PDB file of C-alpha atoms in Angstrom:
ATOM      1  CA  MET L  75     -28.130  -0.533  21.677  1.00 65.00           C
ATOM      2  CA  LYS L  76     -26.063  -2.302  24.340  1.00 67.00           C
ATOM      3  CA  LYS L  77     -25.817  -5.365  22.112  1.00 68.00           C
ATOM      4  CA  LYS L  78     -24.435  -3.257  19.272  1.00 64.00           C
ATOM      5  CA  ILE L  79     -21.817  -1.668  21.526  1.00 69.00           C
ATOM      6  CA  ALA L  80     -20.861  -5.084  22.887  1.00 61.00           C
ATOM      7  CA  ALA L  81     -20.572  -6.434  19.342  1.00 62.00           C
ATOM      8  CA  VAL L  82     -18.306  -3.546  18.287  1.00 60.00           C
ATOM      9  CA  ILE L  83     -16.095  -4.044  21.355  1.00 70.00           C
ATOM     10  CA  ALA L  84     -15.925  -7.786  20.660  1.00 62.00           C
ATOM     11  CA  LEU L  85     -14.946  -7.060  17.045  1.00 63.00           C
ATOM     12  CA  ILE L  86     -12.193  -4.675  18.134  1.00 70.00           C
ATOM     13  CA  LEU L  87     -10.833  -7.223  20.612  1.00 59.00           C
ATOM     14  CA  LEU L  88     -10.863  -9.920  17.950  1.00 61.00           C
ATOM     15  CA  ILE L  89      -8.934  -7.700  15.560  1.00 67.00           C
ATOM     16  CA  CYS L  90      -6.414  -6.811  18.283  1.00 58.00           C
ATOM     17  CA  ILE L  91      -5.869 -10.458  19.182  1.00 58.00           C
ATOM     18  CA  THR L  92      -5.465 -11.383  15.524  1.00 59.00           C
ATOM     19  CA  ALA L  93      -3.021  -8.527  14.908  1.00 56.00           C
ATOM     20  CA  THR L  94      -0.791  -9.531  17.813  1.00 56.00           C
ATOM     21  CA  GLY L  95      -0.221 -12.925  16.223  1.00 54.00           C
ATOM     22  CA  CYS L  96       1.663 -11.318  13.307  1.00 62.00           C
ATOM     23  CA  ALA L  97       5.429 -11.371  13.133  1.00 74.00           C
ATOM     24  CA  GLU L  98       7.146  -8.089  13.878  1.00 74.00           C
ATOM     25  CA  ALA L  99       8.595  -7.920  10.366  1.00 77.00           C
ATOM     26  CA  ASP L 100       5.128  -8.410   8.837  1.00 80.00           C
ATOM     27  CA  GLN L 101       3.700  -5.451  10.759  1.00 78.00           C
ATOM     28  CA  VAL L 102       6.676  -3.218   9.922  1.00 76.00           C
ATOM     29  CA  SER L 103       6.491  -4.244   6.248  1.00 80.00           C
ATOM     30  CA  TYR L 104       2.778  -3.437   6.147  1.00 82.00           C
ATOM     31  CA  ASN L 105       3.337  -0.024   7.767  1.00 80.00           C
ATOM     32  CA  ILE L 106       6.191   0.866   5.381  1.00 80.00           C
ATOM     33  CA  SER L 107       4.092  -0.125   2.356  1.00 84.00           C
ATOM     34  CA  LYS L 108       1.192   1.957   3.645  1.00 85.00           C
ATOM     35  CA  GLU L 109       3.444   4.995   4.138  1.00 83.00           C
ATOM     36  CA  ALA L 110       4.842   4.604   0.619  1.00 84.00           C
ATOM     37  CA  ASP L 111       1.368   4.265  -0.897  1.00 86.00           C
ATOM     38  CA  ASN L 112       0.358   7.442   0.959  1.00 85.00           C
ATOM     39  CA  PHE L 113       3.218   9.328  -0.758  1.00 86.00           C
ATOM     40  CA  ASN L 114       5.232   9.775   2.464  1.00 85.00           C
ATOM     41  CA  VAL L 115       8.385   7.944   1.321  1.00 86.00           C
ATOM     42  CA  THR L 116      10.845   9.028  -1.348  1.00 87.00           C
ATOM     43  CA  ARG L 117      11.665   6.072  -3.565  1.00 87.00           C
ATOM     44  CA  LYS L 118      13.589   5.329  -6.741  1.00 88.00           C
ATOM     45  CA  LEU L 119      12.142   3.159  -9.500  1.00 89.00           C
ATOM     46  CA  THR L 120      14.527   1.696 -12.075  1.00 87.00           C
ATOM     47  CA  VAL L 121      13.223  -0.297 -15.044  1.00 88.00           C
ATOM     48  CA  LEU L 122      15.793  -2.139 -17.098  1.00 86.00           C
ATOM     49  CA  ASN L 123      16.115  -4.530 -19.986  1.00 87.00           C
ATOM     50  CA  ALA L 124      17.493  -7.706 -18.410  1.00 85.00           C
ATOM     51  CA  ARG L 125      18.960  -8.974 -21.714  1.00 89.00           C
ATOM     52  CA  THR L 126      20.986  -5.886 -22.573  1.00 87.00           C
ATOM     53  CA  ASP L 127      21.420  -4.346 -19.082  1.00 82.00           C
ATOM     54  CA  THR L 128      20.042  -1.110 -20.513  1.00 85.00           C
ATOM     55  CA  ILE L 129      18.216   1.201 -18.127  1.00 86.00           C
ATOM     56  CA  LEU L 130      14.888   2.103 -19.721  1.00 88.00           C
ATOM     57  CA  LEU L 131      13.441   4.360 -17.019  1.00 88.00           C
ATOM     58  CA  GLU L 132      14.471   5.962 -13.762  1.00 90.00           C
ATOM     59  CA  LEU L 133      12.061   7.771 -11.477  1.00 89.00           C
ATOM     60  CA  THR L 134      12.852   9.306  -8.105  1.00 89.00           C
ATOM     61  CA  GLY L 135      10.128  10.825  -5.965  1.00 88.00           C
ATOM     62  CA  THR L 136       7.015   9.993  -4.012  1.00 89.00           C
ATOM     63  CA  PHE L 137       4.899   7.476  -5.883  1.00 90.00           C
ATOM     64  CA  ALA L 138       2.690   4.444  -5.448  1.00 91.00           C
ATOM     65  CA  LEU L 139       2.967   1.273  -7.498  1.00 90.00           C
ATOM     66  CA  LYS L 140       0.307  -1.158  -8.598  1.00 88.00           C
ATOM     67  CA  ASN L 141       0.984  -4.258 -10.657  1.00 85.00           C
ATOM     68  CA  ASN L 142      -2.075  -4.944 -12.809  1.00 80.00           C
ATOM     69  CA  SER L 143      -2.996  -8.144 -14.623  1.00 75.00           C
ATOM     70  CA  ASP L 144      -1.972  -6.819 -18.043  1.00 79.00           C
ATOM     71  CA  ASN L 145       1.776  -7.022 -17.300  1.00 85.00           C
ATOM     72  CA  GLU L 146       1.779  -3.305 -16.647  1.00 90.00           C
ATOM     73  CA  LEU L 147       3.242  -1.435 -13.755  1.00 90.00           C
ATOM     74  CA  GLU L 148       0.918   1.404 -12.823  1.00 92.00           C
ATOM     75  CA  VAL L 149       2.881   4.314 -11.342  1.00 91.00           C
ATOM     76  CA  ILE L 150       0.927   7.038  -9.533  1.00 91.00           C
ATOM     77  CA  ILE L 151       3.232  10.005  -8.981  1.00 90.00           C
ATOM     78  CA  GLU L 152       2.691  12.918  -6.624  1.00 90.00           C
ATOM     79  CA  THR L 153       3.878  15.926  -8.642  1.00 88.00           C
ATOM     80  CA  ALA L 154       2.843  18.676  -6.178  1.00 88.00           C
ATOM     81  CA  ASP L 155       0.507  19.066  -3.204  1.00 86.00           C
ATOM     82  CA  ASN L 156      -2.717  17.273  -4.148  1.00 86.00           C
ATOM     83  CA  LYS L 157      -1.574  16.865  -7.775  1.00 90.00           C
ATOM     84  CA  TYR L 158      -1.000  13.415  -9.218  1.00 92.00           C
ATOM     85  CA  GLN L 159      -0.068  11.811 -12.498  1.00 92.00           C
ATOM     86  CA  LYS L 160      -0.514   8.204 -13.604  1.00 92.00           C
ATOM     87  CA  ASP L 161       1.968   6.476 -15.893  1.00 90.00           C
ATOM     88  CA  TYR L 162       2.200   2.886 -17.101  1.00 91.00           C
ATOM     89  CA  VAL L 163       5.298   0.775 -17.666  1.00 89.00           C
ATOM     90  CA  TYR L 164       4.785  -2.318 -19.802  1.00 90.00           C
ATOM     91  CA  LEU L 165       6.613  -5.351 -18.440  1.00 90.00           C
ATOM     92  CA  ASN L 166       7.566  -8.309 -20.613  1.00 89.00           C
ATOM     93  CA  ASP L 167       9.904 -11.293 -20.396  1.00 89.00           C
ATOM     94  CA  TYR L 168      12.943  -9.055 -20.825  1.00 89.00           C
ATOM     95  CA  THR L 169      12.141  -6.180 -18.502  1.00 89.00           C
ATOM     96  CA  MET L 170      12.395  -5.977 -14.748  1.00 87.00           C
ATOM     97  CA  TYR L 171      12.151  -3.253 -12.162  1.00 88.00           C
ATOM     98  CA  VAL L 172      13.700  -2.414  -8.816  1.00 85.00           C
ATOM     99  CA  VAL L 173      12.273  -0.026  -6.233  1.00 86.00           C
ATOM    100  CA  GLU L 174      14.594   1.462  -3.629  1.00 84.00           C
ATOM    101  CA  ASP L 175      13.493   3.249  -0.466  1.00 83.00           C
ATOM    102  CA  ILE L 176      15.589   6.409  -0.563  1.00 83.00           C
ATOM    103  CA  SER L 177      14.353   8.366   2.457  1.00 77.00           C
ATOM    104  CA  GLY L 178      13.702   5.517   4.864  1.00 72.00           C
ATOM    105  CA  SER L 179      10.537   5.117   6.859  1.00 66.00           C
ATOM    106  CA  ALA L 180       9.893   5.953  10.481  1.00 64.00           C
ATOM    107  CA  VAL L 181       7.041   3.599  11.274  1.00 60.00           C
ATOM    108  CA  ASP L 182       5.765   2.170  14.527  1.00 61.00           C
ATOM    109  CA  LYS L 183       5.662  -1.621  14.554  1.00 57.00           C
ATOM    110  CA  TYR L 184       2.808  -1.487  17.066  1.00 62.00           C
ATOM    111  CA  HIS L 185       0.620   0.930  15.128  1.00 59.00           C
ATOM    112  CA  TYR L 186      -2.611  -0.194  13.614  1.00 59.00           C
ATOM    113  CA  GLU L 187      -5.781   1.573  12.671  1.00 57.00           C
ATOM    114  CA  ILE L 188      -9.402   0.523  12.613  1.00 59.00           C
ATOM    115  CA  ASN L 189     -11.796   2.451  10.401  1.00 56.00           C
ATOM    116  CA  PHE L 190     -15.547   2.010  10.579  1.00 56.00           C
ATOM    117  CA  LEU L 191     -17.144   3.184   7.369  1.00 57.00           C
ATOM    118  CA  PRO L 192     -20.865   3.659   7.941  1.00 56.00           C
ATOM    119  CA  GLU L 193     -21.425   4.706   4.335  1.00 56.00           C
ATOM    120  CA  PHE L 194     -21.076   1.065   3.300  1.00 52.00           C
ATOM    121  CA  GLY L 195     -24.091   0.163   5.422  1.00 51.00           C
ATOM    122  CA  LEU L 196     -22.421  -2.564   7.450  1.00 49.00           C
ATOM    123  CA  LYS L 197     -25.057  -4.190   9.581  1.00 50.00           C
ATOM    124  CA  ALA L 198     -24.721  -6.907  12.147  1.00 49.00           C
ATOM    125  CA  THR L 199     -27.540  -9.266  12.972  1.00 48.00           C
ATOM    126  CA  TYR L 200     -28.002 -10.783  16.385  1.00 47.00           C
ATOM    127  CA  SER L 201     -30.280 -13.394  17.788  1.00 49.00           C
ATOM    128  CA  ASP L 202     -31.259 -13.813  21.406  1.00 48.00           C
TER     129      ASP L 202
END
């Protein structure tokens, strides 16, 4: 049991040491992206045709974005408390999109979180 506790403490220290080597901007960027993906930031998505300068879509609200391998932009929109909708925007050679952070993000550059998920059955092996 003591070996397991020591291993967990060593893992936490290793993660802390590794995290302190990051640039300040990297940590802030990560925290802002996490807040946006957790629907805590109001953003504006604009999709436009780059050849004709025509705006094809505008969306303002709390949403998360995923770029999948099929040249599609997956938009997960929070429409009400605990209610979500998923839309897709097809991207081709002539379309582009811009995402603006409307509300701003109050994030802590020193914040990090460690989650141990026992349901995945993570096991460490040790030898004496």
